[in-house]
Each structure stands twice: as structure tokens, then as C-alpha cells.
Amino acid sequence: MKVTRHIYLDYNATTPLCSEVANVLDRCNRLIFANPSSPYEIAKKTRLEIEKARDQVAKLINCDKNEIYFTSGGTESNNLAIKGYLDYLRNLLYKQSIMARNKRANLHLITSQIEHLSILNVFRYIEKNYKDNYQCMVSYLPVDGSGFVDKGEFRSAIGKDTVLISIMLANNEIGSIQPIEELVKIAKSLNENIIFHCDAVQGLGKMEIDVKKLGVDLLSLSSHKIHGPKGVGALYVRNGVKLFPILHGGHQEKGLRPGTENVCSIIAFGYACEIVRKNLKRNIDIMAKLKEFLKEKLIEELSGMVDLRINSPDKKCLPNTLNVCFNGVDSELLISYLSREGIYVSSGSACTSGLIEPSHVLLAMGIEPELAKNAIRFSLGVENTERDLEEVVKKIKEIIVKNKLN
Amino acid sequence: MLVDSYKIEEILPCLADPEKIRVIASLSDDASEVMPYINSIIKNAIYIKSANAITIPQGEKLITIHPRKIAITRVDDEKEAKKILDEMLKLINDTYEKRNDIEPNYERREKPKVMDIYKLLPQNNCRKCGELTCLAFAVKITEGKASILRCSKLFQAEFSRKRAQILELLQKAGFEIPSAFR
Ligand SMILES: Cc1ncc(COP(=O)(O)O)c(C=O)c1O
Ligand code: SF4
């Protein structure tokens, strides 16, 4: 079948490069090649460009530029934040224990059940492998039916052994935005030594992020979710917070992230941040309107045919994310039919065996396993139009009828 | 005849093994009715009534029949997929013809015992899972109607050992445990 037009509704998975960023990338690739660590004049230019990018990222989240460390993306930032802090802490405790003779301690870590795999799998690894005198134990906090961490549960989970908390800013599958500012206040009031990390990968470009306001110690960012290149991101490390590197090598990024810098991508990421900063309010408005339009259309056109369940919360939700269960409609088949029409959406669930695996986020929200397999995630971008969305709803209707999917 | 034909809809790389493919075929008619009968005659099948799906392991391949589709993992190529799909269509239709002579089986084989799960739950009836008691929750779990994630107590640090045991038990019984918690 010939597809004439593509409608991309999977911006939470990744975003296309915007043309300004593509131009910057192109210019860098052609003109900037010197290793920023080299001693001669042309290397200085590379250094300056990287520092400019650092400044651009810092401005977007309101921090000092020396608190930004470039990494290979959200996954690495998350790994570095959690493992880097625990390695530092375990080393510190070991040194102290030589003098104090108490050579054992349990370290308690807190996260939520709905984090991205690049958080959950780090914690699973730590639970299984950090088993020496400083054994790490993890609490995975539940969420309510709308995908929010319960503040009461959060408070009661914190104990005297709690050393590190990692809660995401906004969820990639359903879009719920956690009350990070309040959670940080609760945590620090109970124990001021707790380090708070926040995976803000999905928040960037879709909501205001101010690390001073949030009060977090560590915060992860990724470039490819904001129309920047893939394979680059950053970790915000509040001044005064100490981490060990997880890669070992040279002195780049103050030794915390050694390896010759991904120069052009870093520069382009900086530009992408600058563009986001200029357009943020406008973009949020556009996306929110589009999402409302899509939601209304879906309800208007489909509610007689299939039971719809909107999984994304009404309030405190990313302006672009709408997760919907089409009760009884196999989401894998629907996605496959839509893709043949040039329409791209995702289910948010991974397939690991023959069975489609229902999303852990939806299960954590208490959605029945069977219904969770009928979920479709629409994640919009400012490039989408109401006409596109009308077309998408029309096609979904056609596909369900034609293939008797309901 | 119950199901008239299949159509291969999607050929994807197999996530578990990049050398192999995963094939999804749609069915022209609903195969739900025959599943309990297939469950009865294929001894190593895993039937999940609530999910309306039956998985048949074949060597390292997993073939899953859903109401309107068949998914196969770890397939060598399209030719092999077609062969398997033909077999499955025959299985569905042959079983359907013979259904009056077969005792349907609505149970999941190797279904974990309610008490085995209950023993590993925190057992303090805190109701956070939405059930009145841990026992009621254990029943829902064995029926595949609730996810183990809903027992928030179990996901507290102090229960990490029991959590690992329960997840292993469920996984062995063919339940879908989100990969992040396996
Ligand atoms: C919430 C969240 N965290 C982390 C990541 C990983 O980011 P990256 O793809 O840059 O490694 C993603 C991307 O899907 C995400 O949605
Ligand atoms: S949440 Fe867990 S501990 Fe509480 S009643 Fe339910 S099963 Fe029992």
C-alpha cells in the first residue's frame, strides 16, 4: 500500500531534529573537529562551544553551568546518578567504619513502580549485586489510579536508613506529573542527608523545570526528546553533591564522565534547549489544545463502538500525552494497521515473549492485565494539526470496523 | 470450520533473539471458543482464561493464539512462520470439529496454589491492594485478574526476599511479570 502522508504521534519515544538544530549539527560536523582537550588555538573554539551549550542547558533548568555534566543520554544520566552516588557513599561509609568499627549498614533506597526501565533496572541491579557490608534495599512505591505517588506512602517509606530517592518528574506512558517539589520537602524534612534524584527526561520541553524550585540534588535530561540529536543528554549535579564516575578514564567533565566529548551533539543539544526556552509557553499551549481536541474526537466518534478508558490524568499531566484503552481491541494489531496507513503511535508496552506484556505503569495503576493490553499512547508534538488528528480518529474507526477488532 | 484463514500482518525482529523474527498474523474469525479444548489436548500449553489466550511452547518458540491473532516468537523466516500458521489453523479447526469428544479444560496448568502465594504475602490485610484481605488478593492473582504490583507492602524494602520468591513462582507458572521486576 502506498502511504502518501505520515502522521507521527509518538513524540514521547523520540522527536525529529528541528531544522535550526539540524543546521547547527551540520555546521559543527563540517567545521568543528579539534579535540577540546588539545592545547592549541583551534581546540579552544571547541571548548568555548561546549561551554556555551552547557550554559544553554543550565539556563533552561535554572542552574549554574558548572552543575551540568554531559552524558550519552537519559539512560546514562540515570545510571550515573544512582550508581555514582551509591558508590561514593559506600566508599565514604567504608572509610568511616575503619575508625568507628561499625562495619555494616543497610542502605535504603526509594523509587516508584512506574519509573522508566533505565531507573528500575538500575535498582534491580543494585538490589542483586550490592550485597556487601552496605547492602542496598529498595522500596518501589505504588501509585494511585491516576498514576501519582501517594504522599502518605512516600512519607511512611522514609526511614533512618534511607539515603537515596529517585522519582520521575513526568511519566513517559501516561504523562502524570509527580509533585516533586513537595516530595523533596517531605524527604528533606525527615532526613536532610537524603539525596533526591529526578528523571526529568519526559518533562523537558513540555513543562517548566526549575531545579531550584524543585529542590532536587540530581536531575536527568535527554536531548532527543526535545528535537535535539540522539545519544546525548545531561545530568544536573547540585553543587556540593558528590558522585563517583561509572566510567573511568580522562579528566573530561571534571572526571565524572571521561571520554572525548560528543562535541557536535552537545552543541546541538544546547541549541535545542535554547529554542525550547524561547518557545516553551507557546508550545505547551499548542500541545494542550491538540490533546484536548484529540480526546474530544475520540470520545465523540468512538464511544458508541468501543468502551474507552482514558488512562492519562486530567490534571497534572504532560500537555502532549494521552493514553487510552480501547476495551477489547488488541493494541498490537491496531498499531500494526495504523502504521500501514502512515500513522505512528505506540502501546507503551514491550513485547518480550509471545504474549504482549501489559505495561508495568498501567498495572501499577490497578488496570486489569487484560485491559492493559488494549492501551494506545498518543504523544503529540507542535507539528501535529487538528486535521491530522481528525484523520487519525477516522482511521481508527475504520480499522476497528473493517477488521472486527472490537 | 471455526477460523477460515489467517493473514500475516507484521514481521518484526525478535527482541529475545535478534537473529530470529517475530510474526503476527490476524485471524479471519474469533478463535476463543476452541481454546479450552486445545488446552485440554496440548499438555504443555499455558491457557490464561482471563486474557483469552493460549500459549504453546514449541522448542524455543512460543506460539500464542489470541482471539483474533496468532503471535509466534523466534521464527527463522517467513516460510517457517507459514508452516507453523498452517499447523495452527489446522489445530484450531480440527479441535473444533472434535470438540464434542473433548473435555474442555478451563484451568491454567501448573496454576499456583492460592495458599502458596498467600504464604509469601505480607499478611497484614492492609487493603492497599483494594481487596479486603491478603487471601482475597491471592485469589485474584491466581486468576490473573490483578497484578502483583498492587500489593504495595510487598514492594517495600523489608519484603524484598519474599517479593523475589513470589515473582519467581508466578513467572514459572506462566504469569506475565513486567520485565522491570523480573
Ligand atoms: C522517562 C524516561 N527516562 C529515561 C529515558 C531514556 O533516555 P535516553 O533514550 O536518552 O537514554 C526515557 C526515554 O525513553 C524516558 O522516557
Ligand atoms: S496490599 Fe498486600 S498486604 Fe495489604 S491487604 Fe493487599 S495483599 Fe495484603
Short mmCIF file of N, CA, C and O in Angstrom, two decimals, chain A residues 108 113 117 120-121 124 127-128 137-140 142-143 153 330 332-333 336-337 340 351-358 360 363-366 368-370 373 403-404, chain B residues 7 9-10 15-16 22 24 26 28 50-51 53 55 62 64 66 68-69 71 73 128 144-147 149-150 152 155-157 160 163 176-182:
data_model
loop_
_atom_site.label_atom_id
_atom_site.label_comp_id
_atom_site.label_asym_id
_atom_site.label_seq_id
_atom_site.Cartn_x
_atom_site.Cartn_y
_atom_site.Cartn_z
N HIS A 108 18.91 2.13 52.46
CA HIS A 108 17.56 2.04 51.93
C HIS A 108 17.35 3.04 50.80
O HIS A 108 17.68 4.21 50.93
N GLN A 113 7.03 2.52 41.33
CA GLN A 113 6.78 1.37 40.44
C GLN A 113 6.65 1.78 38.98
O GLN A 113 6.66 0.93 38.10
N LEU A 117 12.47 2.05 32.49
CA LEU A 117 13.36 0.90 32.72
C LEU A 117 14.78 1.31 33.06
O LEU A 117 15.50 0.59 33.76
N LEU A 120 14.39 1.54 36.83
CA LEU A 120 14.02 0.29 37.51
C LEU A 120 15.10 -0.77 37.37
O LEU A 120 15.44 -1.46 38.33
N ASN A 121 15.67 -0.88 36.19
CA ASN A 121 16.69 -1.90 36.01
C ASN A 121 17.99 -1.58 36.74
O ASN A 121 18.73 -2.48 37.10
N ARG A 124 17.15 -2.75 40.24
CA ARG A 124 17.15 -4.22 40.28
C ARG A 124 18.59 -4.72 40.33
O ARG A 124 18.92 -5.65 41.06
N GLU A 127 20.03 -4.02 43.82
CA GLU A 127 19.46 -4.95 44.80
C GLU A 127 20.15 -6.31 44.72
O GLU A 127 20.41 -6.95 45.73
N LYS A 128 20.44 -6.74 43.49
CA LYS A 128 21.02 -8.07 43.32
C LYS A 128 22.51 -8.10 43.58
O LYS A 128 23.06 -9.13 43.95
N MET A 137 18.72 -1.96 49.89
CA MET A 137 17.34 -2.48 49.85
C MET A 137 16.46 -1.42 49.20
O MET A 137 16.59 -0.24 49.52
N VAL A 138 15.59 -1.84 48.31
CA VAL A 138 14.80 -0.87 47.55
C VAL A 138 13.31 -0.97 47.87
O VAL A 138 12.76 -2.07 47.91
N SER A 139 12.66 0.16 48.07
CA SER A 139 11.20 0.22 48.13
C SER A 139 10.69 0.78 46.81
O SER A 139 11.17 1.83 46.36
N TYR A 140 9.73 0.07 46.21
CA TYR A 140 9.12 0.55 44.97
C TYR A 140 7.73 1.07 45.33
O TYR A 140 6.82 0.29 45.57
N PRO A 142 4.01 2.48 45.36
CA PRO A 142 2.85 2.32 44.48
C PRO A 142 2.35 3.68 44.00
O PRO A 142 2.78 4.72 44.51
N VAL A 143 1.46 3.65 43.03
CA VAL A 143 0.81 4.89 42.59
C VAL A 143 -0.69 4.68 42.67
O VAL A 143 -1.17 3.55 42.73
N GLU A 153 2.15 7.39 51.61
CA GLU A 153 3.02 6.23 51.40
C GLU A 153 4.48 6.66 51.33
O GLU A 153 5.36 6.00 51.87
N ASP A 330 -7.22 -5.33 20.43
CA ASP A 330 -5.83 -5.72 20.59
C ASP A 330 -4.93 -4.58 20.10
O ASP A 330 -4.93 -4.22 18.93
N GLU A 332 -1.74 -4.32 19.73
CA GLU A 332 -0.68 -4.68 18.80
C GLU A 332 -1.19 -4.68 17.35
O GLU A 332 -0.55 -4.15 16.44
N LEU A 333 -2.39 -5.25 17.16
CA LEU A 333 -2.97 -5.26 15.81
C LEU A 333 -3.33 -3.85 15.36
O LEU A 333 -3.05 -3.46 14.22
N SER A 336 -0.35 -1.99 14.30
CA SER A 336 0.15 -2.50 13.03
C SER A 336 -0.69 -1.99 11.85
O SER A 336 -0.15 -1.55 10.84
N TYR A 337 -2.02 -2.01 12.00
CA TYR A 337 -2.87 -1.48 10.92
C TYR A 337 -2.65 0.02 10.72
O TYR A 337 -2.59 0.51 9.60
N ARG A 340 0.38 0.96 8.75
CA ARG A 340 0.26 0.80 7.30
C ARG A 340 -0.45 1.97 6.64
O ARG A 340 -0.37 2.18 5.44
N CYS A 351 7.08 -6.09 24.11
CA CYS A 351 6.81 -7.50 23.90
C CYS A 351 8.07 -8.27 24.14
O CYS A 351 9.06 -8.08 23.45
N THR A 352 8.07 -9.12 25.11
CA THR A 352 9.28 -9.90 25.37
C THR A 352 9.08 -11.36 25.02
O THR A 352 9.98 -12.03 24.61
N SER A 353 7.86 -11.86 25.17
CA SER A 353 7.62 -13.25 24.79
C SER A 353 6.56 -13.24 23.71
O SER A 353 6.40 -12.28 23.00
N GLY A 354 5.84 -14.34 23.58
CA GLY A 354 4.78 -14.38 22.58
C GLY A 354 3.61 -13.53 23.02
O GLY A 354 2.84 -13.04 22.22
N LEU A 355 3.49 -13.41 24.33
CA LEU A 355 2.41 -12.60 24.86
C LEU A 355 2.86 -11.15 24.87
O LEU A 355 3.99 -10.86 25.20
N ILE A 356 1.94 -10.25 24.52
CA ILE A 356 2.31 -8.85 24.69
C ILE A 356 2.29 -8.62 26.19
O ILE A 356 1.36 -9.02 26.88
N GLU A 357 3.31 -7.95 26.64
CA GLU A 357 3.40 -7.71 28.07
C GLU A 357 2.64 -6.45 28.41
O GLU A 357 2.90 -5.41 27.84
N PRO A 358 1.68 -6.53 29.32
CA PRO A 358 0.99 -5.29 29.67
C PRO A 358 1.96 -4.34 30.37
O PRO A 358 2.88 -4.80 31.04
N HIS A 360 3.92 -2.04 32.81
CA HIS A 360 4.02 -2.06 34.28
C HIS A 360 3.40 -0.80 34.87
O HIS A 360 2.94 -0.80 36.00
N LEU A 363 -0.38 -1.48 35.00
CA LEU A 363 -0.65 -2.47 36.05
C LEU A 363 -0.52 -1.84 37.43
O LEU A 363 -1.34 -2.09 38.31
N ALA A 364 0.50 -1.01 37.59
CA ALA A 364 0.70 -0.36 38.89
C ALA A 364 -0.49 0.54 39.22
O ALA A 364 -0.83 0.72 40.38
N MET A 365 -1.13 1.08 38.19
CA MET A 365 -2.30 1.94 38.42
C MET A 365 -3.54 1.13 38.75
O MET A 365 -4.60 1.69 39.01
N GLY A 366 -3.42 -0.19 38.66
CA GLY A 366 -4.55 -1.04 39.02
C GLY A 366 -5.44 -1.40 37.84
O GLY A 366 -6.54 -1.91 38.02
N GLU A 368 -6.70 -3.73 35.01
CA GLU A 368 -6.64 -5.19 34.86
C GLU A 368 -5.67 -5.59 33.75
O GLU A 368 -5.66 -4.95 32.69
N PRO A 369 -4.90 -6.66 33.98
CA PRO A 369 -3.90 -7.07 33.00
C PRO A 369 -4.45 -7.18 31.58
O PRO A 369 -3.80 -6.75 30.62
N GLU A 370 -5.66 -7.69 31.45
CA GLU A 370 -6.19 -7.88 30.10
C GLU A 370 -6.49 -6.54 29.42
O GLU A 370 -6.16 -6.33 28.26
N LYS A 373 -3.64 -4.49 27.95
CA LYS A 373 -3.13 -4.84 26.63
C LYS A 373 -3.86 -4.12 25.51
O LYS A 373 -3.56 -4.31 24.34
N ASN A 403 -11.88 -4.64 10.46
CA ASN A 403 -11.24 -5.87 10.91
C ASN A 403 -11.94 -6.49 12.10
O ASN A 403 -11.42 -7.39 12.74
N LYS A 404 -13.12 -5.98 12.40
CA LYS A 404 -13.91 -6.51 13.52
C LYS A 404 -13.06 -6.64 14.78
O LYS A 404 -13.03 -7.67 15.43
N LYS B 7 -3.85 -14.14 8.09
CA LYS B 7 -3.09 -13.26 7.21
C LYS B 7 -1.91 -12.72 8.01
O LYS B 7 -2.08 -12.22 9.13
N GLU B 9 0.38 -10.20 9.30
CA GLU B 9 0.24 -8.74 9.35
C GLU B 9 1.57 -8.05 9.58
O GLU B 9 1.79 -6.93 9.14
N GLU B 10 2.43 -8.71 10.32
CA GLU B 10 3.63 -8.00 10.76
C GLU B 10 4.76 -8.99 10.94
O GLU B 10 4.58 -10.07 11.49
N LEU B 15 12.79 -9.66 19.83
CA LEU B 15 13.57 -8.94 20.84
C LEU B 15 14.47 -9.88 21.64
O LEU B 15 15.56 -9.51 22.07
N ALA B 16 13.98 -11.10 21.84
CA ALA B 16 14.75 -12.04 22.66
C ALA B 16 15.96 -12.56 21.89
O ALA B 16 16.95 -12.97 22.48
N ARG B 22 9.77 -12.29 14.69
CA ARG B 22 8.52 -12.46 15.43
C ARG B 22 7.42 -12.17 14.42
O ARG B 22 7.50 -11.21 13.67
N ILE B 24 3.29 -11.80 13.46
CA ILE B 24 1.93 -11.61 13.95
C ILE B 24 0.97 -11.82 12.78
O ILE B 24 1.13 -11.20 11.73
N SER B 26 -3.19 -12.10 11.66
CA SER B 26 -4.56 -11.89 12.12
C SER B 26 -5.40 -13.08 11.68
O SER B 26 -5.08 -13.78 10.71
N SER B 28 -9.22 -14.55 10.55
CA SER B 28 -10.45 -14.04 9.93
C SER B 28 -11.64 -14.17 10.86
O SER B 28 -12.62 -13.45 10.73
N SER B 50 -8.55 -15.49 31.63
CA SER B 50 -8.93 -14.08 31.74
C SER B 50 -8.36 -13.27 30.57
O SER B 50 -8.95 -12.31 30.11
N ALA B 51 -7.19 -13.69 30.09
CA ALA B 51 -6.58 -12.95 28.98
C ALA B 51 -7.04 -13.48 27.64
O ALA B 51 -6.71 -12.95 26.59
N ALA B 53 -6.16 -16.18 26.01
CA ALA B 53 -5.01 -16.50 25.17
C ALA B 53 -4.44 -17.84 25.60
O ALA B 53 -4.51 -18.23 26.76
N THR B 55 -0.87 -20.17 25.07
CA THR B 55 0.50 -20.19 24.55
C THR B 55 0.97 -21.63 24.46
O THR B 55 0.83 -22.40 25.40
N LEU B 62 7.62 -19.69 20.99
CA LEU B 62 6.36 -19.58 21.72
C LEU B 62 5.29 -19.18 20.73
O LEU B 62 5.42 -18.18 20.02
N THR B 64 1.42 -18.09 20.43
CA THR B 64 0.29 -17.69 21.26
C THR B 64 -0.92 -17.41 20.38
O THR B 64 -0.85 -16.62 19.43
N HIS B 66 -4.42 -15.80 20.22
CA HIS B 66 -5.34 -14.83 20.81
C HIS B 66 -6.65 -14.96 20.04
O HIS B 66 -6.70 -15.62 19.00
N ARG B 68 -8.18 -13.01 17.97
CA ARG B 68 -8.14 -12.62 16.57
C ARG B 68 -6.75 -12.58 15.98
O ARG B 68 -6.51 -11.98 14.94
N LYS B 69 -5.79 -13.20 16.68
CA LYS B 69 -4.46 -13.20 16.09
C LYS B 69 -3.61 -14.33 16.65
O LYS B 69 -3.93 -14.90 17.70
N ALA B 71 0.51 -14.98 17.50
CA ALA B 71 1.86 -14.40 17.54
C ALA B 71 2.86 -15.51 17.75
O ALA B 71 2.64 -16.41 18.57
N THR B 73 7.08 -16.28 18.30
CA THR B 73 8.41 -15.70 18.51
C THR B 73 9.49 -16.67 18.04
O THR B 73 9.25 -17.86 17.91
N LYS B 128 -4.49 -2.13 50.92
CA LYS B 128 -3.98 -1.17 49.92
C LYS B 128 -4.14 -1.68 48.50
O LYS B 128 -4.21 -0.92 47.56
N GLY B 144 -5.39 -14.29 37.54
CA GLY B 144 -4.86 -13.38 36.53
C GLY B 144 -5.64 -12.08 36.45
O GLY B 144 -5.55 -11.35 35.47
N LYS B 145 -6.43 -11.78 37.47
CA LYS B 145 -7.28 -10.59 37.41
C LYS B 145 -6.66 -9.36 38.05
O LYS B 145 -7.16 -8.26 37.93
N ALA B 146 -5.57 -9.58 38.81
CA ALA B 146 -4.89 -8.44 39.42
C ALA B 146 -3.40 -8.61 39.21
O ALA B 146 -2.93 -9.72 38.99
N SER B 147 -2.70 -7.51 39.24
CA SER B 147 -1.25 -7.59 39.10
C SER B 147 -0.63 -7.56 40.49
O SER B 147 -1.09 -6.85 41.38
N LEU B 149 1.82 -6.11 41.38
CA LEU B 149 2.28 -4.75 41.71
C LEU B 149 1.34 -4.04 42.68
O LEU B 149 1.73 -3.11 43.37
N ARG B 150 0.09 -4.48 42.72
CA ARG B 150 -0.89 -3.77 43.57
C ARG B 150 -0.70 -4.03 45.06
O ARG B 150 -1.29 -3.34 45.88
N SER B 152 1.20 -3.09 47.64
CA SER B 152 2.27 -2.11 47.82
C SER B 152 3.20 -2.50 48.97
O SER B 152 4.39 -2.21 48.94
N PHE B 155 6.20 -4.44 47.96
CA PHE B 155 7.25 -3.71 47.25
C PHE B 155 8.04 -2.78 48.15
O PHE B 155 8.85 -1.98 47.69
N GLN B 156 7.80 -2.91 49.46
CA GLN B 156 8.66 -2.19 50.40
C GLN B 156 9.94 -2.99 50.61
O GLN B 156 9.95 -4.21 50.47
N ALA B 157 10.99 -2.27 50.98
CA ALA B 157 12.32 -2.90 51.05
C ALA B 157 12.34 -4.13 51.95
O ALA B 157 12.95 -5.14 51.61
N SER B 160 11.79 -7.57 50.38
CA SER B 160 12.42 -7.84 49.08
C SER B 160 12.64 -9.33 48.83
O SER B 160 12.53 -9.79 47.71
N ARG B 163 9.32 -10.90 47.96
CA ARG B 163 8.93 -10.37 46.66
C ARG B 163 9.60 -11.19 45.56
O ARG B 163 8.95 -11.65 44.62
N GLU B 176 2.50 -13.15 33.50
CA GLU B 176 3.33 -12.10 32.92
C GLU B 176 3.80 -11.17 34.02
O GLU B 176 3.02 -10.44 34.59
N ILE B 177 5.07 -11.23 34.29
CA ILE B 177 5.65 -10.33 35.28
C ILE B 177 6.34 -9.23 34.49
O ILE B 177 7.18 -9.52 33.66
N PRO B 178 6.00 -7.96 34.73
CA PRO B 178 6.66 -6.89 33.98
C PRO B 178 8.18 -7.06 34.04
O PRO B 178 8.71 -7.33 35.12
N SER B 179 8.82 -6.93 32.90
CA SER B 179 10.24 -7.27 32.84
C SER B 179 11.06 -6.44 33.82
O SER B 179 12.10 -6.88 34.29
N ALA B 180 10.57 -5.25 34.16
CA ALA B 180 11.32 -4.40 35.07
C ALA B 180 11.44 -5.01 36.46
O ALA B 180 12.30 -4.61 37.24
N PHE B 181 10.57 -5.95 36.78
CA PHE B 181 10.61 -6.51 38.13
C PHE B 181 11.04 -7.97 38.14
O PHE B 181 10.98 -8.62 39.16
N ARG B 182 11.46 -8.48 36.99
CA ARG B 182 11.86 -9.89 36.96
C ARG B 182 13.24 -10.07 37.54
O ARG B 182 14.07 -9.19 37.45
#
